[in-house]
Amino acid sequence: MRNAIYNFPIPNNEPVKTYLKGSPEREALEAELKRQSETILDIPIIIGGKEIRTGNTGKVVMPHDHQHTLAVYHKAGEKEVKMAIDAAMAAHEQWEQLDWTVRVAILMRVAELITGKYRALINAASMLGQSKNCYQAEIDAVCELADFIRYNAAYASKIYNFQPKSAQNQINSVEYRPLEGFVFALSPFNFTSIASNLALSPVLMGNTVVWKPSTTSILSNYYLMQIYKEAGLPDGVVNFIPGSGAVIGKEIFASPDLAGIHFTGSSATFKTLWKQVGDNLDTYKAYPRLVGETGGKDFIFVHPSAVAEEVGNAAFCGAFEFQGQKCSAASRMYAPKSLWPAILEKIKDSASKVKMGDVRDFDNFINAVIDETSFDNIASYIDYAKNSPEAEIVLGGGYDKSKGYFVEPTVIVTTNPHFKSMEEEIFGPVLTVYVYEDADVDATAELCDKTSPYGLTGAIWGRDRVALEKLATKLRYAAGNFYINDKPTGAVVGMQPFGGSRASGTNDKAGGELNLIRWVLPRSIKETLVPPTDHRYTYMK
Ligand code: NAD
């Protein structure tokens, strides 16, 4: 039995590699892109470490070339979900009783494998399967993923070290037990790192997990399972069950052992999950923990004292990187009349310099949106704007799904601050702008706060710092991640803990101790050294 008291220090963030032409990382990535493009994987369900093939299959295709199949995956049905729950429950005792530093060691090894031996593999899979360009894949699938693991090790140290005071005749302690039951991790398509973290943060704290990946990120997510195995994660600690959310959810919510849900995805899905948990509340052995980071309608609010060129650049990157498919992506902007022409000029200038297409051409800044459903949804918003007397499309507006799901970076200007695309999450490269009279800053800030049900990210811009402070106060609840003179995307683990409130989620801040604390059941233990034997109060003696 070890007796060292471990403290995993706050790590450095994983450096982002440059992928310059001719660099070793570029060559390795290009070779891996070629290999994966020439392969059709057969992706099984993985339960208790065993591969299961149901024969009920779906296809994994490249969003930028949808006739190109990357893999065929097997879908879990009712039977497999029950098996996955049983496997998670069976693995629970051994995993929770393992010294927590051994759990850390296994997960830290995952981070080492991802940033080293499998860097090209996980980047290539995220590029091909989720249509991310090389930079977007690198900051997500490698850097953020490793940061989540390494920071969580440090945060877990902090939690386990958080102990109450003892006294002369008593020893007190808090034991941080994992939840009693299994955790259901339900991940979105857009970040490989989030998919990993949704399963691994409960796992770090001693829980076992049933993981349903998104059907449009299965390629990278399946490789993660293989890397977990190589890192030494015992069978059954994470059980991988691709398939239909509704089919899988039904079995999961009926299980008395459901101890928690770790979700990232749309607000609509999270509400459905929450309702199902509510409907089954009498079934559960304990109240399931519900942790959900959901949608956003993220804003850029421009004060008249801002520098138009800086705002234009932030708007372009914040709205269009990864095709606007970040929960934090800028999707509405409030711009003062005096600055708007110059801001638009800058956005147009940037748009004229970028190319759109296949991820394997490294010159393409813009790639495809994730699938046909998403493409059609985005196109419907663009068409709505095209046909509305309240809106004008001043950039882009084109879309084409003949080869891949391509949507041009699009800017809509509206005269109605409550225009549909100012309020609803679109999840694509569409920015809607409301141009206000410079004198109406306060009233427009009020509008910004009240317009959408979400509260995820937001940015304010200006040189007048006093005015910005006033705005920051007014918009206090409008965003859980708030930026001053920066774009609303690009949160870094350990620096800007991420999550929002209102319709954007439970704000448990992924990648921090606030999140990890949701996966433990603290037990306070008091030991009295010499118990008293006389019931009388002192004054009665
Ligand atoms: P989604 O809600 O469609 O899907 C998320 C997961 O839930 C998927 O695995 C899906 O298969 C599953 N699912 C869907 N319906 C289900 C049901 N009825 N029962 C059980 N499971 C079900 O989300 P998405 O399209 O994958 O991701 C995009 C959304 O995620 C956007 O709304 C975005 O804002 C949000 N998001 C939020 C954050 C954040 O940190 N706040 C981060 C990334 C993405």
Coordinates of C-alpha atoms and ligand atoms in Angstrom, one line a residue:
M1 CA 0.0 0.0 0.0
R2 CA 1.4 3.4 -1.0
N3 CA 1.6 6.1 1.5
A4 CA 2.7 9.1 -0.5
I5 CA 0.4 12.1 -0.6
Y6 CA 0.2 13.1 -4.2
N7 CA -0.2 16.5 -5.6
F8 CA -0.6 16.8 -9.3
P9 CA 0.5 20.4 -10.1
I10 CA -1.4 22.7 -12.5
P11 CA 0.1 21.7 -15.8
N12 CA 1.1 23.7 -18.8
N13 CA -1.3 23.7 -21.7
E14 CA -0.4 21.4 -24.6
P15 CA 1.4 23.6 -27.2
V16 CA -0.4 23.8 -30.6
K17 CA 1.8 22.5 -33.4
T18 CA 2.2 24.7 -36.5
Y19 CA 1.9 22.1 -39.3
L20 CA 4.1 24.1 -41.6
K21 CA 4.7 22.5 -45.0
G22 CA 7.6 20.0 -44.6
S23 CA 7.4 19.8 -40.8
P24 CA 7.4 16.3 -39.3
E25 CA 3.9 16.7 -37.9
R26 CA 2.6 17.8 -41.3
E27 CA 4.1 14.8 -43.0
A28 CA 2.8 12.4 -40.4
L29 CA -0.7 13.9 -40.6
E30 CA -0.8 13.8 -44.4
A31 CA 0.2 10.2 -44.4
E32 CA -2.5 9.4 -41.8
L33 CA -5.1 11.3 -43.7
K34 CA -4.3 9.2 -46.8
R35 CA -4.4 5.9 -44.8
Q36 CA -7.8 6.7 -43.2
S37 CA -9.2 7.9 -46.5
E38 CA -8.3 4.6 -48.1
T39 CA -9.8 2.5 -45.3
I40 CA -13.3 1.5 -44.4
L41 CA -13.4 0.6 -40.7
D42 CA -16.0 -1.7 -39.2
I43 CA -16.8 -0.1 -35.8
P44 CA -18.2 -2.3 -33.2
I45 CA -20.1 -1.6 -30.0
I46 CA -17.6 -2.1 -27.1
I47 CA -19.1 -3.5 -23.8
G48 CA -17.0 -4.7 -21.0
G49 CA -14.0 -4.6 -23.4
K50 CA -15.7 -7.0 -25.8
E51 CA -16.5 -6.0 -29.4
I52 CA -20.1 -6.6 -30.4
R53 CA -21.5 -6.5 -33.9
T54 CA -25.3 -6.3 -34.2
G55 CA -25.5 -6.1 -38.0
N56 CA -27.8 -3.1 -37.6
T57 CA -25.4 -0.6 -39.1
G58 CA -25.0 3.0 -40.1
K59 CA -22.4 4.7 -42.3
V60 CA -19.7 7.2 -41.3
V61 CA -19.0 9.5 -44.2
M62 CA -16.9 12.6 -44.9
P63 CA -19.1 15.7 -44.5
H64 CA -17.1 17.4 -47.3
D65 CA -17.4 14.4 -49.6
H66 CA -20.5 12.5 -48.5
Q67 CA -20.2 9.7 -51.0
H68 CA -16.9 8.7 -49.4
T69 CA -17.5 6.1 -46.6
L70 CA -15.0 6.1 -43.8
A71 CA -16.6 3.4 -41.7
V72 CA -19.6 1.3 -41.0
Y73 CA -20.7 1.2 -37.3
H74 CA -22.9 -1.2 -35.5
K75 CA -25.9 0.3 -33.6
A76 CA -26.8 -0.7 -30.1
G77 CA -30.3 -1.9 -29.3
E78 CA -32.2 -2.5 -26.1
K79 CA -30.2 -5.7 -25.3
E80 CA -26.8 -4.0 -25.8
V81 CA -27.8 -1.1 -23.6
K82 CA -28.7 -3.4 -20.8
M83 CA -25.4 -5.2 -21.3
A84 CA -23.5 -1.9 -21.1
I85 CA -25.2 -1.0 -17.9
D86 CA -24.4 -4.4 -16.4
A87 CA -20.8 -4.1 -17.5
A88 CA -20.5 -0.6 -16.0
M89 CA -22.0 -1.8 -12.7
A90 CA -19.7 -4.9 -12.7
A91 CA -16.6 -2.8 -13.2
H92 CA -17.6 -0.2 -10.5
E93 CA -16.2 -1.9 -7.4
Q94 CA -12.7 -2.5 -8.7
W95 CA -12.4 0.9 -10.3
E96 CA -13.6 2.9 -7.4
Q97 CA -11.4 1.0 -4.9
L98 CA -8.3 1.5 -7.0
D99 CA -6.0 4.1 -5.5
W100 CA -7.0 7.4 -7.2
T101 CA -3.5 8.1 -8.3
V102 CA -3.5 4.9 -10.4
R103 CA -6.7 6.2 -12.1
V104 CA -4.8 9.4 -12.8
A105 CA -1.8 7.5 -14.1
I106 CA -4.0 5.6 -16.6
L107 CA -5.7 8.8 -17.8
M108 CA -2.4 10.8 -18.0
R109 CA -1.1 8.0 -20.2
V110 CA -4.1 8.6 -22.5
A111 CA -3.0 12.3 -22.7
E112 CA 0.6 11.2 -23.5
L113 CA -0.6 8.8 -26.3
I114 CA -2.8 11.4 -27.8
T115 CA -0.2 14.1 -27.8
G116 CA 2.5 11.7 -29.0
K117 CA 2.1 8.4 -30.8
Y118 CA -1.6 9.0 -31.9
R119 CA -1.5 12.7 -32.5
A120 CA -1.8 12.3 -36.3
L121 CA -4.4 9.5 -35.9
I122 CA -6.8 11.4 -33.8
N123 CA -6.3 14.7 -35.8
A124 CA -6.9 12.9 -39.1
A125 CA -10.0 11.1 -37.8
S126 CA -11.5 14.4 -36.5
M127 CA -10.6 16.1 -39.8
L128 CA -12.1 13.5 -42.0
G129 CA -15.1 12.5 -39.9
Q130 CA -16.1 15.9 -38.5
S131 CA -14.8 18.1 -41.3
K132 CA -12.3 20.1 -39.3
N133 CA -9.3 21.8 -40.9
C134 CA -5.9 20.8 -39.5
Y135 CA -5.8 23.7 -37.0
Q136 CA -9.3 23.2 -35.7
A137 CA -8.6 19.5 -35.2
E138 CA -5.3 20.1 -33.4
I139 CA -6.7 22.6 -30.9
D140 CA -9.6 20.3 -30.1
A141 CA -8.7 16.6 -30.6
V142 CA -5.1 16.9 -29.3
C143 CA -4.6 20.0 -27.2
E144 CA -7.9 20.5 -25.4
L145 CA -8.3 16.8 -24.9
A146 CA -5.0 16.4 -23.2
D147 CA -5.5 19.6 -21.2
F148 CA -8.8 18.3 -19.9
I149 CA -7.1 15.2 -18.6
R150 CA -4.0 16.9 -17.1
Y151 CA -5.9 19.8 -15.5
N152 CA -8.5 17.4 -14.1
A153 CA -5.7 15.5 -12.4
A154 CA -4.6 18.7 -10.7
Y155 CA -8.2 19.6 -9.8
A156 CA -8.8 16.1 -8.4
S157 CA -5.8 16.6 -6.1
K158 CA -7.4 19.8 -4.9
I159 CA -10.7 18.1 -4.2
Y160 CA -9.2 15.1 -2.3
N161 CA -7.0 17.5 -0.3
F162 CA -10.0 19.5 0.8
Q163 CA -10.4 18.2 4.3
P164 CA -12.1 19.5 7.4
K165 CA -10.3 20.4 10.7
S166 CA -9.7 17.8 13.3
A167 CA -9.6 18.4 17.1
Q168 CA -7.8 17.0 20.1
N169 CA -10.2 14.2 20.8
Q170 CA -11.5 13.7 17.2
I171 CA -10.2 13.0 13.8
N172 CA -12.3 14.2 10.9
S173 CA -12.1 13.6 7.2
V174 CA -14.1 13.6 4.1
E175 CA -14.0 10.7 1.7
Y176 CA -14.9 11.5 -1.8
R177 CA -16.8 8.5 -3.0
P178 CA -17.9 8.1 -6.6
L179 CA -21.6 8.1 -7.3
E180 CA -23.5 4.9 -6.5
G181 CA -24.4 3.6 -9.9
F182 CA -23.3 4.4 -13.4
V183 CA -22.9 7.7 -15.3
F184 CA -24.4 8.1 -18.7
A185 CA -22.2 10.2 -21.0
L186 CA -23.9 11.6 -24.0
S187 CA -21.6 13.6 -26.4
P188 CA -22.1 16.0 -29.3
F189 CA -20.4 15.8 -32.7
N190 CA -18.5 19.0 -32.6
F191 CA -15.6 18.4 -30.2
T192 CA -13.5 15.2 -29.9
S193 CA -12.2 16.7 -26.6
I194 CA -15.7 17.1 -25.2
A195 CA -16.6 13.5 -26.1
S196 CA -13.5 12.3 -24.3
N197 CA -14.0 14.6 -21.2
L198 CA -17.7 13.7 -20.8
A199 CA -16.7 10.1 -20.1
L200 CA -13.3 10.6 -18.5
S201 CA -14.1 13.2 -15.8
P202 CA -16.5 11.0 -14.0
V203 CA -14.1 8.1 -14.6
L204 CA -11.3 10.0 -13.0
M205 CA -13.4 10.4 -9.8
G206 CA -14.0 6.6 -9.7
N207 CA -17.2 6.3 -11.7
T208 CA -17.9 3.9 -14.5
V209 CA -19.7 5.0 -17.6
V210 CA -22.0 4.1 -20.4
W211 CA -21.1 6.4 -23.3
K212 CA -23.3 7.1 -26.3
P213 CA -21.2 9.0 -28.9
S214 CA -22.8 11.2 -31.5
T215 CA -23.5 9.3 -34.7
T216 CA -21.5 12.0 -36.6
S217 CA -18.3 11.7 -34.7
I218 CA -18.0 8.0 -34.4
L219 CA -14.7 7.7 -36.2
S220 CA -12.6 9.8 -33.8
N221 CA -14.6 8.5 -30.8
Y222 CA -14.0 4.9 -31.7
Y223 CA -10.2 5.6 -31.9
L224 CA -10.4 7.1 -28.5
M225 CA -11.8 3.8 -27.1
Q226 CA -8.8 2.0 -28.6
I227 CA -6.4 4.5 -27.0
Y228 CA -8.1 4.1 -23.6
K229 CA -7.5 0.4 -23.9
E230 CA -3.9 0.8 -24.8
A231 CA -3.5 3.2 -21.9
G232 CA -4.6 0.5 -19.5
L233 CA -8.2 1.5 -18.8
P234 CA -9.9 -1.7 -17.4
D235 CA -12.7 -3.3 -19.4
G236 CA -16.2 -2.0 -18.5
V237 CA -15.1 1.4 -17.1
V238 CA -16.2 3.0 -20.3
N239 CA -18.7 1.2 -22.5
F240 CA -19.2 2.5 -26.0
I241 CA -22.7 2.2 -27.4
P242 CA -23.3 4.1 -30.7
G243 CA -26.9 4.2 -31.9
S244 CA -30.1 6.1 -31.8
G245 CA -30.3 8.5 -28.8
A246 CA -34.0 7.8 -28.3
V247 CA -33.6 4.0 -28.3
I248 CA -30.6 4.1 -26.0
G249 CA -32.1 6.7 -23.7
K250 CA -35.2 4.7 -23.1
E251 CA -33.3 1.8 -21.5
I252 CA -30.9 4.1 -19.7
F253 CA -33.6 6.2 -18.0
A254 CA -35.4 3.1 -16.9
S255 CA -32.4 1.8 -14.9
P256 CA -32.6 2.2 -11.1
D257 CA -28.8 2.5 -11.2
L258 CA -28.6 5.7 -13.2
A259 CA -26.5 7.9 -11.0
G260 CA -25.7 10.8 -13.3
I261 CA -25.9 12.2 -16.8
H262 CA -22.9 14.0 -18.3
F263 CA -24.3 15.7 -21.4
T264 CA -23.2 18.2 -24.0
G265 CA -25.5 19.0 -26.9
S266 CA -28.5 21.0 -27.8
S267 CA -30.9 22.5 -25.2
A268 CA -33.8 20.7 -26.7
T269 CA -32.2 17.3 -26.2
F270 CA -31.1 18.2 -22.6
K271 CA -34.7 19.2 -21.8
T272 CA -35.9 15.9 -23.1
L273 CA -33.4 14.0 -20.9
W274 CA -34.3 16.0 -17.9
K275 CA -38.0 15.3 -18.4
Q276 CA -37.4 11.6 -18.8
V277 CA -35.4 11.6 -15.6
G278 CA -38.3 13.4 -13.9
D279 CA -40.8 10.9 -15.2
N280 CA -38.7 8.0 -13.7
L281 CA -37.7 9.6 -10.5
D282 CA -39.4 7.0 -8.3
T283 CA -37.3 4.3 -10.1
Y284 CA -33.9 5.6 -9.1
K285 CA -31.9 4.6 -6.0
A286 CA -30.7 8.2 -5.7
Y287 CA -31.3 11.5 -7.4
P288 CA -29.3 11.4 -10.6
R289 CA -26.8 14.2 -11.1
L290 CA -27.7 16.2 -14.2
V291 CA -24.9 18.0 -15.8
G292 CA -25.5 19.5 -19.2
E293 CA -23.7 22.1 -21.3
T294 CA -26.1 23.1 -24.1
G295 CA -26.8 25.6 -26.9
G296 CA -26.0 29.2 -27.3
K297 CA -26.9 32.4 -29.2
D298 CA -23.6 34.0 -28.6
F299 CA -23.2 37.8 -29.1
I300 CA -20.7 40.4 -30.0
F301 CA -21.7 43.8 -28.6
V302 CA -19.8 46.7 -30.2
H303 CA -19.5 50.0 -28.3
P304 CA -19.0 53.1 -30.5
S305 CA -15.5 53.5 -29.1
A306 CA -14.4 50.1 -30.6
V307 CA -11.8 49.7 -33.4
A308 CA -13.7 48.4 -36.4
E309 CA -10.8 46.4 -37.9
E310 CA -10.4 44.4 -34.6
V311 CA -14.1 43.8 -34.3
G312 CA -14.4 42.7 -38.0
N313 CA -11.6 40.2 -37.5
A314 CA -13.1 38.8 -34.3
A315 CA -16.5 38.6 -35.9
F316 CA -15.1 36.7 -38.9
C317 CA -13.2 34.2 -36.8
G318 CA -15.7 33.9 -34.0
A319 CA -18.6 33.3 -36.4
F320 CA -17.0 31.2 -39.2
E321 CA -14.2 29.1 -37.8
F322 CA -15.2 25.4 -37.9
Q323 CA -18.3 26.6 -39.9
G324 CA -19.8 28.3 -36.9
Q325 CA -20.3 24.9 -35.3
K326 CA -19.0 25.8 -31.9
C327 CA -21.4 26.3 -29.1
S328 CA -19.5 29.5 -28.4
A329 CA -19.6 30.8 -32.1
A330 CA -20.7 34.4 -32.6
S331 CA -24.1 34.3 -34.2
R332 CA -25.5 37.8 -33.4
M333 CA -23.9 41.2 -33.4
Y334 CA -25.0 44.6 -32.2
A335 CA -23.0 47.2 -34.1
P336 CA -23.2 51.0 -33.9
K337 CA -24.2 52.8 -37.1
S338 CA -20.9 54.8 -37.1
L339 CA -18.7 51.7 -37.2
W340 CA -20.8 49.1 -39.1
P341 CA -19.6 50.0 -42.7
A342 CA -15.9 49.6 -41.6
I343 CA -16.7 46.4 -39.7
L344 CA -18.5 44.9 -42.7
E345 CA -15.6 45.9 -45.0
K346 CA -13.2 44.0 -42.8
I347 CA -15.4 40.9 -42.6
K348 CA -15.8 41.0 -46.4
D349 CA -12.0 41.4 -46.8
S350 CA -11.4 38.3 -44.7
A351 CA -14.1 36.3 -46.5
S352 CA -12.5 37.2 -49.9
K353 CA -9.2 35.7 -48.7
V354 CA -10.4 32.3 -47.6
K355 CA -11.2 29.1 -49.5
M356 CA -13.8 26.5 -48.8
G357 CA -13.5 22.8 -49.4
D358 CA -12.0 19.4 -48.5
V359 CA -10.0 19.2 -45.2
R360 CA -7.2 17.4 -47.0
D361 CA -6.4 20.6 -48.9
F362 CA -4.7 22.6 -46.1
D363 CA -5.4 25.9 -47.9
N364 CA -9.1 25.5 -47.1
F365 CA -10.1 27.7 -44.1
I366 CA -13.8 26.7 -44.3
N367 CA -14.9 23.1 -44.6
A368 CA -18.3 21.4 -44.6
V369 CA -21.1 21.4 -42.0
I370 CA -21.7 18.1 -40.3
D371 CA -24.5 16.5 -42.1
E372 CA -27.6 16.9 -44.4
T373 CA -30.0 17.6 -41.5
S374 CA -27.8 20.4 -40.3
F375 CA -27.2 21.7 -43.9
D376 CA -30.9 21.8 -44.6
N377 CA -31.6 23.6 -41.3
I378 CA -28.9 26.3 -41.9
A379 CA -30.2 26.7 -45.5
S380 CA -33.7 27.2 -44.2
Y381 CA -32.6 30.2 -42.1
I382 CA -30.7 31.7 -45.0
D383 CA -33.8 31.3 -47.3
Y384 CA -36.0 32.8 -44.6
A385 CA -33.7 35.9 -44.5
K386 CA -33.6 36.0 -48.3
N387 CA -37.4 36.2 -48.3
S388 CA -37.9 38.6 -45.5
P389 CA -38.4 42.4 -45.9
E390 CA -36.7 42.8 -42.5
A391 CA -33.4 41.3 -43.6
E392 CA -30.7 41.6 -46.2
I393 CA -27.9 39.2 -46.9
V394 CA -24.7 41.3 -47.2
L395 CA -22.2 38.4 -47.4
G396 CA -22.4 34.9 -48.7
G397 CA -25.9 33.2 -48.7
G398 CA -24.8 30.4 -51.0
Y399 CA -25.0 26.7 -50.2
D400 CA -24.4 23.5 -52.1
K401 CA -24.7 19.9 -50.9
S402 CA -24.0 18.2 -54.2
K403 CA -20.6 16.8 -53.1
G404 CA -20.2 18.0 -49.5
Y405 CA -22.4 20.0 -47.1
F406 CA -21.0 23.4 -47.9
V407 CA -22.4 26.7 -46.7
E408 CA -20.8 30.0 -47.4
P409 CA -19.9 32.3 -44.5
T410 CA -23.1 34.4 -44.4
V411 CA -23.9 37.8 -42.8
I412 CA -27.5 38.9 -42.5
V413 CA -28.3 42.4 -41.5
T414 CA -31.8 42.9 -39.9
T415 CA -33.8 45.9 -38.9
N416 CA -35.7 43.7 -36.4
P417 CA -33.7 43.0 -33.2
H418 CA -36.0 40.1 -32.6
F419 CA -35.5 38.6 -36.1
K420 CA -35.6 34.8 -36.0
S421 CA -31.9 34.4 -36.6
M422 CA -31.1 36.9 -33.8
E423 CA -32.9 34.6 -31.3
E424 CA -32.5 31.0 -32.4
E425 CA -29.4 28.9 -32.4
I426 CA -28.6 27.9 -36.1
F427 CA -25.3 26.1 -35.5
G428 CA -23.7 27.1 -38.8
P429 CA -21.7 29.9 -40.4
V430 CA -24.4 32.5 -40.2
L431 CA -24.0 35.9 -38.3
T432 CA -26.9 38.2 -38.0
V433 CA -26.3 41.8 -37.3
Y434 CA -28.5 44.5 -35.8
V435 CA -27.2 48.0 -36.5
Y436 CA -28.1 50.5 -33.7
E437 CA -28.0 54.3 -33.4
D438 CA -24.8 55.2 -31.5
A439 CA -26.8 57.1 -28.9
D440 CA -28.8 54.0 -28.1
V441 CA -26.1 51.9 -26.4
D442 CA -27.9 51.3 -23.1
A443 CA -31.2 50.3 -24.7
T444 CA -29.5 48.0 -27.1
A445 CA -27.5 46.3 -24.3
E446 CA -30.9 45.7 -22.7
L447 CA -32.1 44.1 -25.9
C448 CA -29.0 42.0 -26.1
D449 CA -29.6 40.7 -22.6
K450 CA -33.3 39.9 -23.2
T451 CA -33.4 38.8 -26.8
S452 CA -32.4 35.1 -26.6
P453 CA -33.1 32.4 -24.0
Y454 CA -29.4 31.4 -23.9
G455 CA -26.5 32.6 -21.7
L456 CA -23.4 30.9 -23.0
T457 CA -20.8 33.3 -24.4
G458 CA -20.6 37.0 -25.3
A459 CA -18.1 39.6 -26.1
I460 CA -18.1 43.4 -25.7
W461 CA -15.8 45.6 -27.7
G462 CA -14.6 49.2 -27.1
R463 CA -11.7 51.4 -26.1
D464 CA -13.8 53.3 -23.5
R465 CA -13.1 51.0 -20.6
V466 CA -15.6 52.8 -18.2
A467 CA -18.4 52.3 -20.7
L468 CA -17.4 48.7 -21.1
E469 CA -17.6 48.2 -17.4
K470 CA -21.2 49.5 -17.5
L471 CA -22.0 47.0 -20.3
A472 CA -20.4 44.2 -18.4
T473 CA -22.6 44.9 -15.4
K474 CA -25.7 45.1 -17.6
L475 CA -24.9 41.8 -19.3
R476 CA -23.9 40.0 -16.1
Y477 CA -26.2 37.1 -16.7
A478 CA -26.1 37.1 -20.5
A479 CA -23.1 34.8 -20.7
G480 CA -21.2 32.3 -18.6
N481 CA -18.1 33.0 -20.6
F482 CA -17.7 36.7 -21.2
Y483 CA -15.0 38.4 -23.3
I484 CA -13.7 42.0 -23.3
N485 CA -12.1 42.9 -26.6
D486 CA -11.8 39.3 -27.7
K487 CA -13.9 36.9 -29.8
P488 CA -16.4 34.8 -27.9
T489 CA -14.8 31.5 -28.9
G490 CA -11.6 29.7 -28.0
A491 CA -11.9 29.1 -24.3
V492 CA -8.8 27.3 -23.0
V493 CA -8.8 24.7 -20.2
G494 CA -7.4 26.1 -17.0
M495 CA -7.8 29.7 -18.3
Q496 CA -11.4 30.3 -19.1
P497 CA -13.5 27.5 -17.5
F498 CA -16.3 26.9 -19.9
G499 CA -20.1 26.8 -19.5
G500 CA -23.2 29.0 -19.5
S501 CA -26.5 29.2 -17.7
R502 CA -30.1 30.1 -18.6
A503 CA -31.0 27.8 -21.5
S504 CA -27.3 27.1 -22.1
G505 CA -26.9 24.5 -19.3
T506 CA -26.1 23.8 -15.7
N507 CA -22.9 25.9 -15.9
D508 CA -20.7 23.3 -14.2
K509 CA -17.7 24.5 -16.1
A510 CA -16.1 21.6 -18.0
G511 CA -12.4 21.1 -17.2
G512 CA -12.5 22.3 -13.6
E513 CA -13.1 21.2 -10.1
L514 CA -16.7 22.6 -10.2
N515 CA -17.4 19.8 -12.7
L516 CA -15.5 17.1 -11.0
I517 CA -17.3 17.8 -7.7
R518 CA -20.6 16.7 -9.4
W519 CA -19.2 13.2 -9.8
V520 CA -18.5 12.5 -6.1
L521 CA -20.6 11.8 -3.0
P522 CA -18.6 13.1 -0.1
R523 CA -18.8 11.1 3.1
S524 CA -17.8 12.9 6.3
I525 CA -16.1 10.7 8.9
K526 CA -15.7 11.6 12.5
E527 CA -13.7 9.4 14.8
T528 CA -13.8 10.1 18.5
L529 CA -10.6 9.0 20.3
V530 CA -12.0 8.7 23.8
P531 CA -15.8 8.6 23.8
P532 CA -17.5 10.1 26.9
T533 CA -19.3 7.9 29.4
D534 CA -21.3 10.4 31.4
H535 CA -24.5 12.0 29.8
R536 CA -24.6 15.0 32.2
Y537 CA -23.7 18.5 31.1
T538 CA -20.8 20.0 33.0
Y539 CA -23.0 22.3 35.1
M540 CA -25.0 19.2 36.3
K541 CA -22.0 17.4 37.6
Ligands
NAD1 P1 -27.6 17.0 -30.0 O1 -28.4 17.5 -28.9 O2 -28.3 16.8 -31.3 O3 -26.9 15.6 -29.7 C1 -26.1 15.4 -28.5 C2 -26.1 13.9 -28.2 O4 -27.4 13.6 -27.7 C3 -25.9 13.0 -29.4 O5 -25.1 11.9 -29.0 C4 -27.3 12.6 -29.8 O6 -27.3 11.4 -30.5 C5 -27.9 12.5 -28.5 N1 -29.4 12.6 -28.5 C6 -30.2 13.3 -29.3 N2 -31.5 13.2 -29.0 C7 -31.5 12.3 -28.0 C8 -32.6 11.7 -27.2 N3 -33.9 12.0 -27.5 N4 -32.3 10.8 -26.2 C9 -31.0 10.5 -26.0 N5 -30.0 11.0 -26.7 C10 -30.2 11.9 -27.7 O7 -26.4 18.0 -30.3 P2 -25.3 18.0 -31.4 O8 -25.9 18.4 -32.7 O9 -24.5 16.8 -31.4 O10 -24.3 19.2 -30.9 C11 -24.6 20.5 -31.2 C12 -25.2 21.2 -30.0 O11 -24.4 21.0 -28.9 C13 -25.4 22.6 -30.1 O12 -26.7 23.0 -29.6 C14 -24.3 23.2 -29.3 O13 -24.5 24.6 -28.9 C15 -24.2 22.3 -28.2 N6 -22.8 22.3 -27.6 C16 -22.7 22.9 -26.4 C17 -21.5 23.0 -25.8 C18 -21.3 23.7 -24.4 O14 -20.3 23.5 -23.8 N7 -22.3 24.4 -24.0 C19 -20.4 22.4 -26.4 C20 -20.5 21.8 -27.6 C21 -21.8 21.7 -28.2

